[in-house]
Short mmCIF file of C-alpha atoms in Angstrom, two decimals:
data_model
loop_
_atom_site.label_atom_id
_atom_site.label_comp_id
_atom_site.label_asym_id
_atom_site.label_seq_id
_atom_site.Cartn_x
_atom_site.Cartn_y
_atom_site.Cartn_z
CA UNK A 1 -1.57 6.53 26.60
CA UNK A 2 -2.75 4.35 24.05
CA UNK A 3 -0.87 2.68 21.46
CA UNK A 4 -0.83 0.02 18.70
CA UNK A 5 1.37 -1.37 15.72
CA UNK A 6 0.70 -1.31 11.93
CA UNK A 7 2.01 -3.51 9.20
CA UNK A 8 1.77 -1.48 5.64
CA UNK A 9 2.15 -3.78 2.70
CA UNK A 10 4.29 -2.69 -0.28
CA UNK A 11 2.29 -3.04 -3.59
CA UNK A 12 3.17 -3.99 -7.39
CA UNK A 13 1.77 -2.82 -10.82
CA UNK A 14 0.64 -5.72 -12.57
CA UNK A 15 -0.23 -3.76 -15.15
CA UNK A 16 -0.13 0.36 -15.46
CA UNK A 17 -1.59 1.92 -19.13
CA UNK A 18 -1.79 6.01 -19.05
CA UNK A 19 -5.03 7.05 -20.47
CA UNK A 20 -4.47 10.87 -20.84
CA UNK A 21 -2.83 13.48 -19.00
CA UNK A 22 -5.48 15.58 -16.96
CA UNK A 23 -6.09 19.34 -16.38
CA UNK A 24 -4.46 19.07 -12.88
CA UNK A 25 -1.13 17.85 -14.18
CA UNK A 26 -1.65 13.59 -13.18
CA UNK A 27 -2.59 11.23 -15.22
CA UNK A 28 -5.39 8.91 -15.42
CA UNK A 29 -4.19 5.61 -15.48
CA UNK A 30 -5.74 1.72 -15.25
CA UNK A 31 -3.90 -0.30 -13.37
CA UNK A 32 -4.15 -3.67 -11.55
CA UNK A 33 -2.26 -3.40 -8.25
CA UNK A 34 -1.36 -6.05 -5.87
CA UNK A 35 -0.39 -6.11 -2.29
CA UNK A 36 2.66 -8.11 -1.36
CA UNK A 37 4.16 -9.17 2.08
CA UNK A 38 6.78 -6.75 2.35
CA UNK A 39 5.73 -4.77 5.00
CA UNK A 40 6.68 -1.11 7.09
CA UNK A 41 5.76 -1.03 10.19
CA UNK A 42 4.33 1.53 12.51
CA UNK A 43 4.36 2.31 16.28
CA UNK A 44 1.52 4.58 16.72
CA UNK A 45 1.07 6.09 20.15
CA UNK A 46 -1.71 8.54 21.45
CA UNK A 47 -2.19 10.49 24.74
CA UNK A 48 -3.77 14.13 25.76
CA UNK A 49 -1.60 16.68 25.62
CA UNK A 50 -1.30 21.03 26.02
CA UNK A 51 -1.92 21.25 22.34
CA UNK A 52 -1.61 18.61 18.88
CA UNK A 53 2.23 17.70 18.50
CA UNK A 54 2.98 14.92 16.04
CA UNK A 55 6.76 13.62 16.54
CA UNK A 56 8.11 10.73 14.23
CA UNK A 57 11.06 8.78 14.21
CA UNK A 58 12.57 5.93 12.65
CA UNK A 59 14.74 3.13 11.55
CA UNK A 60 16.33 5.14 8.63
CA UNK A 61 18.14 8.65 8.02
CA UNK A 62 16.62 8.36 4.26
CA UNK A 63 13.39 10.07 4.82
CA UNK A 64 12.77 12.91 6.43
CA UNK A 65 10.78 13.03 9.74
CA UNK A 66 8.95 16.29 10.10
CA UNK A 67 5.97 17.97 7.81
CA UNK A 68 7.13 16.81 4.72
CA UNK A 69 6.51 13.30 5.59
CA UNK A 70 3.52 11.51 4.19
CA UNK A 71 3.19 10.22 7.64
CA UNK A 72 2.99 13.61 9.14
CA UNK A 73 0.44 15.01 7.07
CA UNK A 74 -1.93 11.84 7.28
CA UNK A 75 -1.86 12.83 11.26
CA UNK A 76 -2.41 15.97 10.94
CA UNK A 77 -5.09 15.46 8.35
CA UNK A 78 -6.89 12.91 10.54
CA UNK A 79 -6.50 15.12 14.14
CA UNK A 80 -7.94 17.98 11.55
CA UNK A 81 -10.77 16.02 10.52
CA UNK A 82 -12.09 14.67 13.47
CA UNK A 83 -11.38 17.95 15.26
CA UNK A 84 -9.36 16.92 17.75
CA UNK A 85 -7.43 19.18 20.24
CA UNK A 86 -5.01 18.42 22.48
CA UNK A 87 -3.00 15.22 21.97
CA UNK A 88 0.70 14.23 21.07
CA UNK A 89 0.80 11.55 18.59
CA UNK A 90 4.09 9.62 18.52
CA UNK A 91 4.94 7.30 15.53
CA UNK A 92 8.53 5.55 14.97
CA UNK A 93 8.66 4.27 11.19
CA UNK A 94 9.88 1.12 10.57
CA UNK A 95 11.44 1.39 6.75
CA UNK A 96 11.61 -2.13 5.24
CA UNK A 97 10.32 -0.98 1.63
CA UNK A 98 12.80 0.79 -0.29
CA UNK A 99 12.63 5.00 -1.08
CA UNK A 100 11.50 5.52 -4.34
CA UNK A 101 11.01 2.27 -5.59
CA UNK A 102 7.64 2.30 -7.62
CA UNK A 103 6.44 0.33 -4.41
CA UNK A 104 3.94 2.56 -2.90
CA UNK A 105 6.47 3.07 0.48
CA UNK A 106 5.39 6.34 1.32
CA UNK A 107 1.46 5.71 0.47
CA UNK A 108 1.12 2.95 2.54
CA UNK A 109 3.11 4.07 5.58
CA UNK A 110 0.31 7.06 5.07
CA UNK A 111 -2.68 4.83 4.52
CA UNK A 112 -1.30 2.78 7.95
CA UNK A 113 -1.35 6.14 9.58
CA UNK A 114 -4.60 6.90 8.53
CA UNK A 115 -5.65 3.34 9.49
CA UNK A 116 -4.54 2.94 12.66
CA UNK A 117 -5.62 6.21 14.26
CA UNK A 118 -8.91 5.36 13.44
CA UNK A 119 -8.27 2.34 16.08
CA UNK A 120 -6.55 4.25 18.64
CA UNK A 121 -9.79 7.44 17.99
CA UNK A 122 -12.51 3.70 18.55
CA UNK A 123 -13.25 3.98 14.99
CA UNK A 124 -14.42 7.27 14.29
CA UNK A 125 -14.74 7.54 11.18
CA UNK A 126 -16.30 5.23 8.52
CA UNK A 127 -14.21 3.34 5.79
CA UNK A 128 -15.58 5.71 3.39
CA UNK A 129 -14.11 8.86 4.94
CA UNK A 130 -10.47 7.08 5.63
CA UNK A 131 -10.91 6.72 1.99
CA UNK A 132 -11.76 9.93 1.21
CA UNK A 133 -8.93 11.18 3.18
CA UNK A 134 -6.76 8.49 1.56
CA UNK A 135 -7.42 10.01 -1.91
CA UNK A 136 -7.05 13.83 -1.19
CA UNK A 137 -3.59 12.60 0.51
CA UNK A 138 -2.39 10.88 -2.60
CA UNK A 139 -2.69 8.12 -5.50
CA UNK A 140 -1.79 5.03 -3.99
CA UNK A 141 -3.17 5.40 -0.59
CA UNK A 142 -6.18 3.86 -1.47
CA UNK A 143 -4.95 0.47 -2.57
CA UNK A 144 -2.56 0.08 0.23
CA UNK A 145 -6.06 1.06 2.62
CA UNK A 146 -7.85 -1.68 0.74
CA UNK A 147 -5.73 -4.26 0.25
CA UNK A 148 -5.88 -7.43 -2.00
CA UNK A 149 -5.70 -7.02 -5.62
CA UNK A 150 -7.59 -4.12 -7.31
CA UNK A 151 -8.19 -2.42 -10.53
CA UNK A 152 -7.24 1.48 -9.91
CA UNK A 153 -7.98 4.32 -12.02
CA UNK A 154 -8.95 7.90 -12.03
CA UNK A 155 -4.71 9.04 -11.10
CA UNK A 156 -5.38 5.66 -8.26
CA UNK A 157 -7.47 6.61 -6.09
CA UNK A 158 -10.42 4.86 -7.55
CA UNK A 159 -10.45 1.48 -7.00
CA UNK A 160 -12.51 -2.01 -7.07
CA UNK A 161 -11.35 -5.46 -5.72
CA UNK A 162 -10.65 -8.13 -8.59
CA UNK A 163 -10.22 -11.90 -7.99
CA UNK A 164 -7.51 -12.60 -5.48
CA UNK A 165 -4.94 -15.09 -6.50
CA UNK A 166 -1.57 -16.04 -4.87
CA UNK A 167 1.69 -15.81 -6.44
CA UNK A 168 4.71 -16.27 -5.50
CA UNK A 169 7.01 -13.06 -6.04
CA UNK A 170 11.01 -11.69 -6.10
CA UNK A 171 12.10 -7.94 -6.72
CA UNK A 172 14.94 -6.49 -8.08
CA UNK A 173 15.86 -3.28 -7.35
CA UNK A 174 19.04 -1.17 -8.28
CA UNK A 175 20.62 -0.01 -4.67
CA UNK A 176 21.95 3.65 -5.95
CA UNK A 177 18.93 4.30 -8.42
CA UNK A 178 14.91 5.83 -7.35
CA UNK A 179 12.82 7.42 -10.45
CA UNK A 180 10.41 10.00 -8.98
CA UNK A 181 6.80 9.23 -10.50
CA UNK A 182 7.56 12.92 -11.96
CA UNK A 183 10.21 11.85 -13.99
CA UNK A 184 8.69 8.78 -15.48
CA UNK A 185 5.76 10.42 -16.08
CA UNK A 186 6.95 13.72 -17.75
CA UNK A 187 9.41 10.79 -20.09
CA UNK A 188 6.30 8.89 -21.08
CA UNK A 189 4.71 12.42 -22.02
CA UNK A 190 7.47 13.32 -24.27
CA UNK A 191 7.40 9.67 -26.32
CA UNK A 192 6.06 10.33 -29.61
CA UNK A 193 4.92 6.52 -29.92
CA UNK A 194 2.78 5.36 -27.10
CA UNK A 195 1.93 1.85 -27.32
CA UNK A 196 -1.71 0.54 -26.40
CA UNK A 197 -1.81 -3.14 -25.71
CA UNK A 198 -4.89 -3.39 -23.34
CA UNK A 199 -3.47 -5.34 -20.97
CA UNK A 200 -5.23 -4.19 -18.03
CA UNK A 201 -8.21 -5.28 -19.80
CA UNK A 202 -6.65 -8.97 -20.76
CA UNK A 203 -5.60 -9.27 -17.01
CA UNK A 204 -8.88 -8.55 -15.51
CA UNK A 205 -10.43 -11.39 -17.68
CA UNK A 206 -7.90 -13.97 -16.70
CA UNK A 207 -8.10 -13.21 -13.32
CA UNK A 208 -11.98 -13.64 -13.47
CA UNK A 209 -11.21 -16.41 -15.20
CA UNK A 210 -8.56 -17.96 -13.28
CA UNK A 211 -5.95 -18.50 -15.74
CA UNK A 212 -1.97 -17.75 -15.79
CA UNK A 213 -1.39 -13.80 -15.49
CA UNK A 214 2.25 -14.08 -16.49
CA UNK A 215 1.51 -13.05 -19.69
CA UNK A 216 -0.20 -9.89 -19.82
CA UNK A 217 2.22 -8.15 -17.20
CA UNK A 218 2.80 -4.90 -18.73
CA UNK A 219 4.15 -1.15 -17.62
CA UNK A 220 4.03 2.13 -19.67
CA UNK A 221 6.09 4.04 -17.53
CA UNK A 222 8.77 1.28 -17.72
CA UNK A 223 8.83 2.18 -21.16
CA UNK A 224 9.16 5.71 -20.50
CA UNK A 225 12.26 5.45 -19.03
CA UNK A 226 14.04 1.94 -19.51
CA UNK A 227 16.32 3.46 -22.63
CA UNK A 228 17.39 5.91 -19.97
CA UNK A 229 19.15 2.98 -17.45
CA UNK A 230 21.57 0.84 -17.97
CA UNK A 231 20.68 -0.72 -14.56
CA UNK A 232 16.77 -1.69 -15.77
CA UNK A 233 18.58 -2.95 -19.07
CA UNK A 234 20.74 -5.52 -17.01
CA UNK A 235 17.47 -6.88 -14.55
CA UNK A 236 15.77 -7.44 -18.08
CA UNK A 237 19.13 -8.61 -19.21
CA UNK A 238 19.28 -11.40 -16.23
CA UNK A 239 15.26 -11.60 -15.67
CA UNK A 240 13.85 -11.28 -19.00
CA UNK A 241 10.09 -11.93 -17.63
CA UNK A 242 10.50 -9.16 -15.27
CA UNK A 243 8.63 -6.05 -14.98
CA UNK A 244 9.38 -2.66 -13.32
CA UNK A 245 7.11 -1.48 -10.99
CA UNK A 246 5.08 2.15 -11.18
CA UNK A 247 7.73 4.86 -11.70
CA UNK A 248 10.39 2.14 -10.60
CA UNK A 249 13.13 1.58 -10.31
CA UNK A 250 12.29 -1.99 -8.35
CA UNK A 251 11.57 -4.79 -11.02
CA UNK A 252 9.48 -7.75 -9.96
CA UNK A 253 9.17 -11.48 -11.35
CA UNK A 254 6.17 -13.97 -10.42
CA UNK A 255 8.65 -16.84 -9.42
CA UNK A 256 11.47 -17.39 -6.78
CA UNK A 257 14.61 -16.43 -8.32
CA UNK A 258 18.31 -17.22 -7.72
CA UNK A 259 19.62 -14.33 -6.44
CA UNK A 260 23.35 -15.18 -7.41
CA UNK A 261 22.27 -14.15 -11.08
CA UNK A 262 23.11 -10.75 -10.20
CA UNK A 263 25.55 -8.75 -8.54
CA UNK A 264 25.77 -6.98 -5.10
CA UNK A 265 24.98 -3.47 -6.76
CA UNK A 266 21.07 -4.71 -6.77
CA UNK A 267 18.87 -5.41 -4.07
CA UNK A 268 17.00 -8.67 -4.08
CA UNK A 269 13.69 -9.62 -2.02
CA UNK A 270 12.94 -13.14 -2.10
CA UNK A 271 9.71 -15.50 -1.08
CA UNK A 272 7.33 -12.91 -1.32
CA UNK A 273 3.60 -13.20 -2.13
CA UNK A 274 0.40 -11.83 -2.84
CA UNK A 275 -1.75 -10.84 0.34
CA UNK A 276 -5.31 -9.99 0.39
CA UNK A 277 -4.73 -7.38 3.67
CA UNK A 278 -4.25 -3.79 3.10
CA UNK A 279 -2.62 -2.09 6.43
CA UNK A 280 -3.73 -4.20 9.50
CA UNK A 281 -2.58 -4.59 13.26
CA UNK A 282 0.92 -6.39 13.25
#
C-alpha cells in the first residue's frame, strides 16, 4: 500500500466582475484569486485490489461521502484516465474550510485529489492534463491546482499567475448561513443595474506595480445578494472594509481583526495569509 497526505488551501476573490452569462448556463467571469493558509487535508491511500473501489471518510457529517463528492469523482476521473484497473483508493477528508462558504472547499479538496494521485501513480500524467482534468471537474479547481495568486477567467478555469504579495488576512463567516454559487448567480442575473467598476483590471496593475490592493477589492456577486442578508449587512456593519467571498457567505478583511467585535453566531479565522502553494504534501 502506498499512501501520502495533502494540504488543500482555501482561496479568496480579490476581485470577481461577471462578464456575460454563457450558452452553457455559467458565467464568464475575471477574477483575481488568492490562496490562503487555511487548509483541508487529505489521507490518500492506494493498493491493488479485485476491482476500482474508492471509499472516503471524514472529520465531518456535513458532506456527503459517496459519488456525489467532489472528491469521489476526481478519483474516479483520474483511475478513468489513466486506465487503471484494479485498486482501492482510500481517502479520509479532513474538513477545516467551511461548506459553502465562497472558499473554494470542495474544489480544492478535488484539485488535492487530483494532485496527489498523480504522486502515489509516480507522476503519470503531466501538469497540463491534471489541469485539464481540473477544468472539466469544475471552476475553481484550477486555482487551488496552481496556487499563488492568479487572474481567472473563462467560468475559472483559465488562469495565469500575477505578482505574489503577502497579506495578512481574517474571515468572517455567518455559522447557520451557505449561498450556493447558483443562487448568487441567478440574483446577480435578475439585477437590472449591474455595476462595472474594472477592478480586476485596477488590481492587476497595482499588483504589477506593487502598491496597496486594499482599495480595489471588489465582488459582484456580493452585490447580488447582500440586500437579501441581514447577516452580510452586520459583517459590513462591524468590518466596513470587508468583502464577501465568491458566492459567500464568508467575508474576508486584509488585516488581523478583533474578534470580540462580533458575536458567537459568526465564525472568525484569524492570522491567516497569502501562500504561493496550491495543494502540496503536508
Amino acid at each position: 500500500m502506498k499512501s501520502i497526505k495533502i494540504k488543500c488551501p482555501a482561496k479568496i476573490n480579490l476581485t470577481l466582475e461577471i462578464v456575460n452569462k454563457r450558452e452553457d448556463g455559467f458565467h464568464n467571469i475575471n477574477s483575481v484569486m488568492q490562496l490562503i493558509s487555511l487548509y483541508d487535508y487529505l489521507d490518500i491511500s492506494v493498493e491493488k485490489a479485485g476491482c476500482n473501489r474508492i471509499i472516503l471518510s471524514g472529520s465531518t457529517n456535513e458532506i456527503p461521502y459517496d459519488e456525489t463528492n467532489l472528491v469521489y469523482k476526481a478519483a474516479n476521473l483520474f483511475l478513468k484516465e489513466i486506465k487503471a484497473d484494479g485498486y482501492e483508493v482510500k481517502i479520509n477528508i479532513e474538513k477545516n474550510i467551511p461548506i459553502a462558504a465562497g472558499l473554494a472547499g470542495g474544489s480544492t479538496d478535488g484539485a488535492g485529489t487530483f494532485f496527489g494521485l498523480n504522486l502515489l501513480f509516480d507522476n503519470i500524467l503531466s501538469k497540463e492534463k491534471l489541469h485539464n482534468l481540473c477544468a472539466s471537474l469544475g471552476s475553481d479547481l484550477n486555482v487551488c491546482l496552481e496556487g499563488g495568486c492568479l487572474l481567472a477567467t473563462s467560468r475559472g478555469e483559465n488562469v495565469e499567475k500575477l505578482p505574489y504579495v503577502k497579506y495578512p488576512v481574517s474571515l468572517i463567516k455567518p455559522k447557520n448561513l451557505g449561498i450556493s454559487a447558483k443562487e448568487a448567480y441567478t440574483k446577480y442575473s435578475e439585477k437590472k443595474f449591474k455595476p462595472k467598476h474594472h477592478n480586476t483590471k485596477k488590481i492587476i496593475t497595482a499588483l504589477k506595480e506593487n502598491k496597496d490592493i486594499k482599495q480595489y477589492l471588489y465582488n459582484d456577486l456580493e452585490y447580488a445578494v447582500f440586500d437579501d442578508y441581514k447577516e452580510l449587512q452586520h459583517i459590513k456593519s462591524i468590518f466596513p472594509k470587508s468583502v464577501m467571498s465568491g458566492s459567500g457567505s464568508t467575508y474576508f478583511v486584509l488585516d488581523n481583526i478583533d474578534e470580540t467585535r462580533i458575536s458567537e453566531d459568526y465564525q472568525v479565522f484569524k492570522k491567516l495569509e497569502f501562500v504561493k502553494e496550491g495543494c502540496s504534501v503536508a
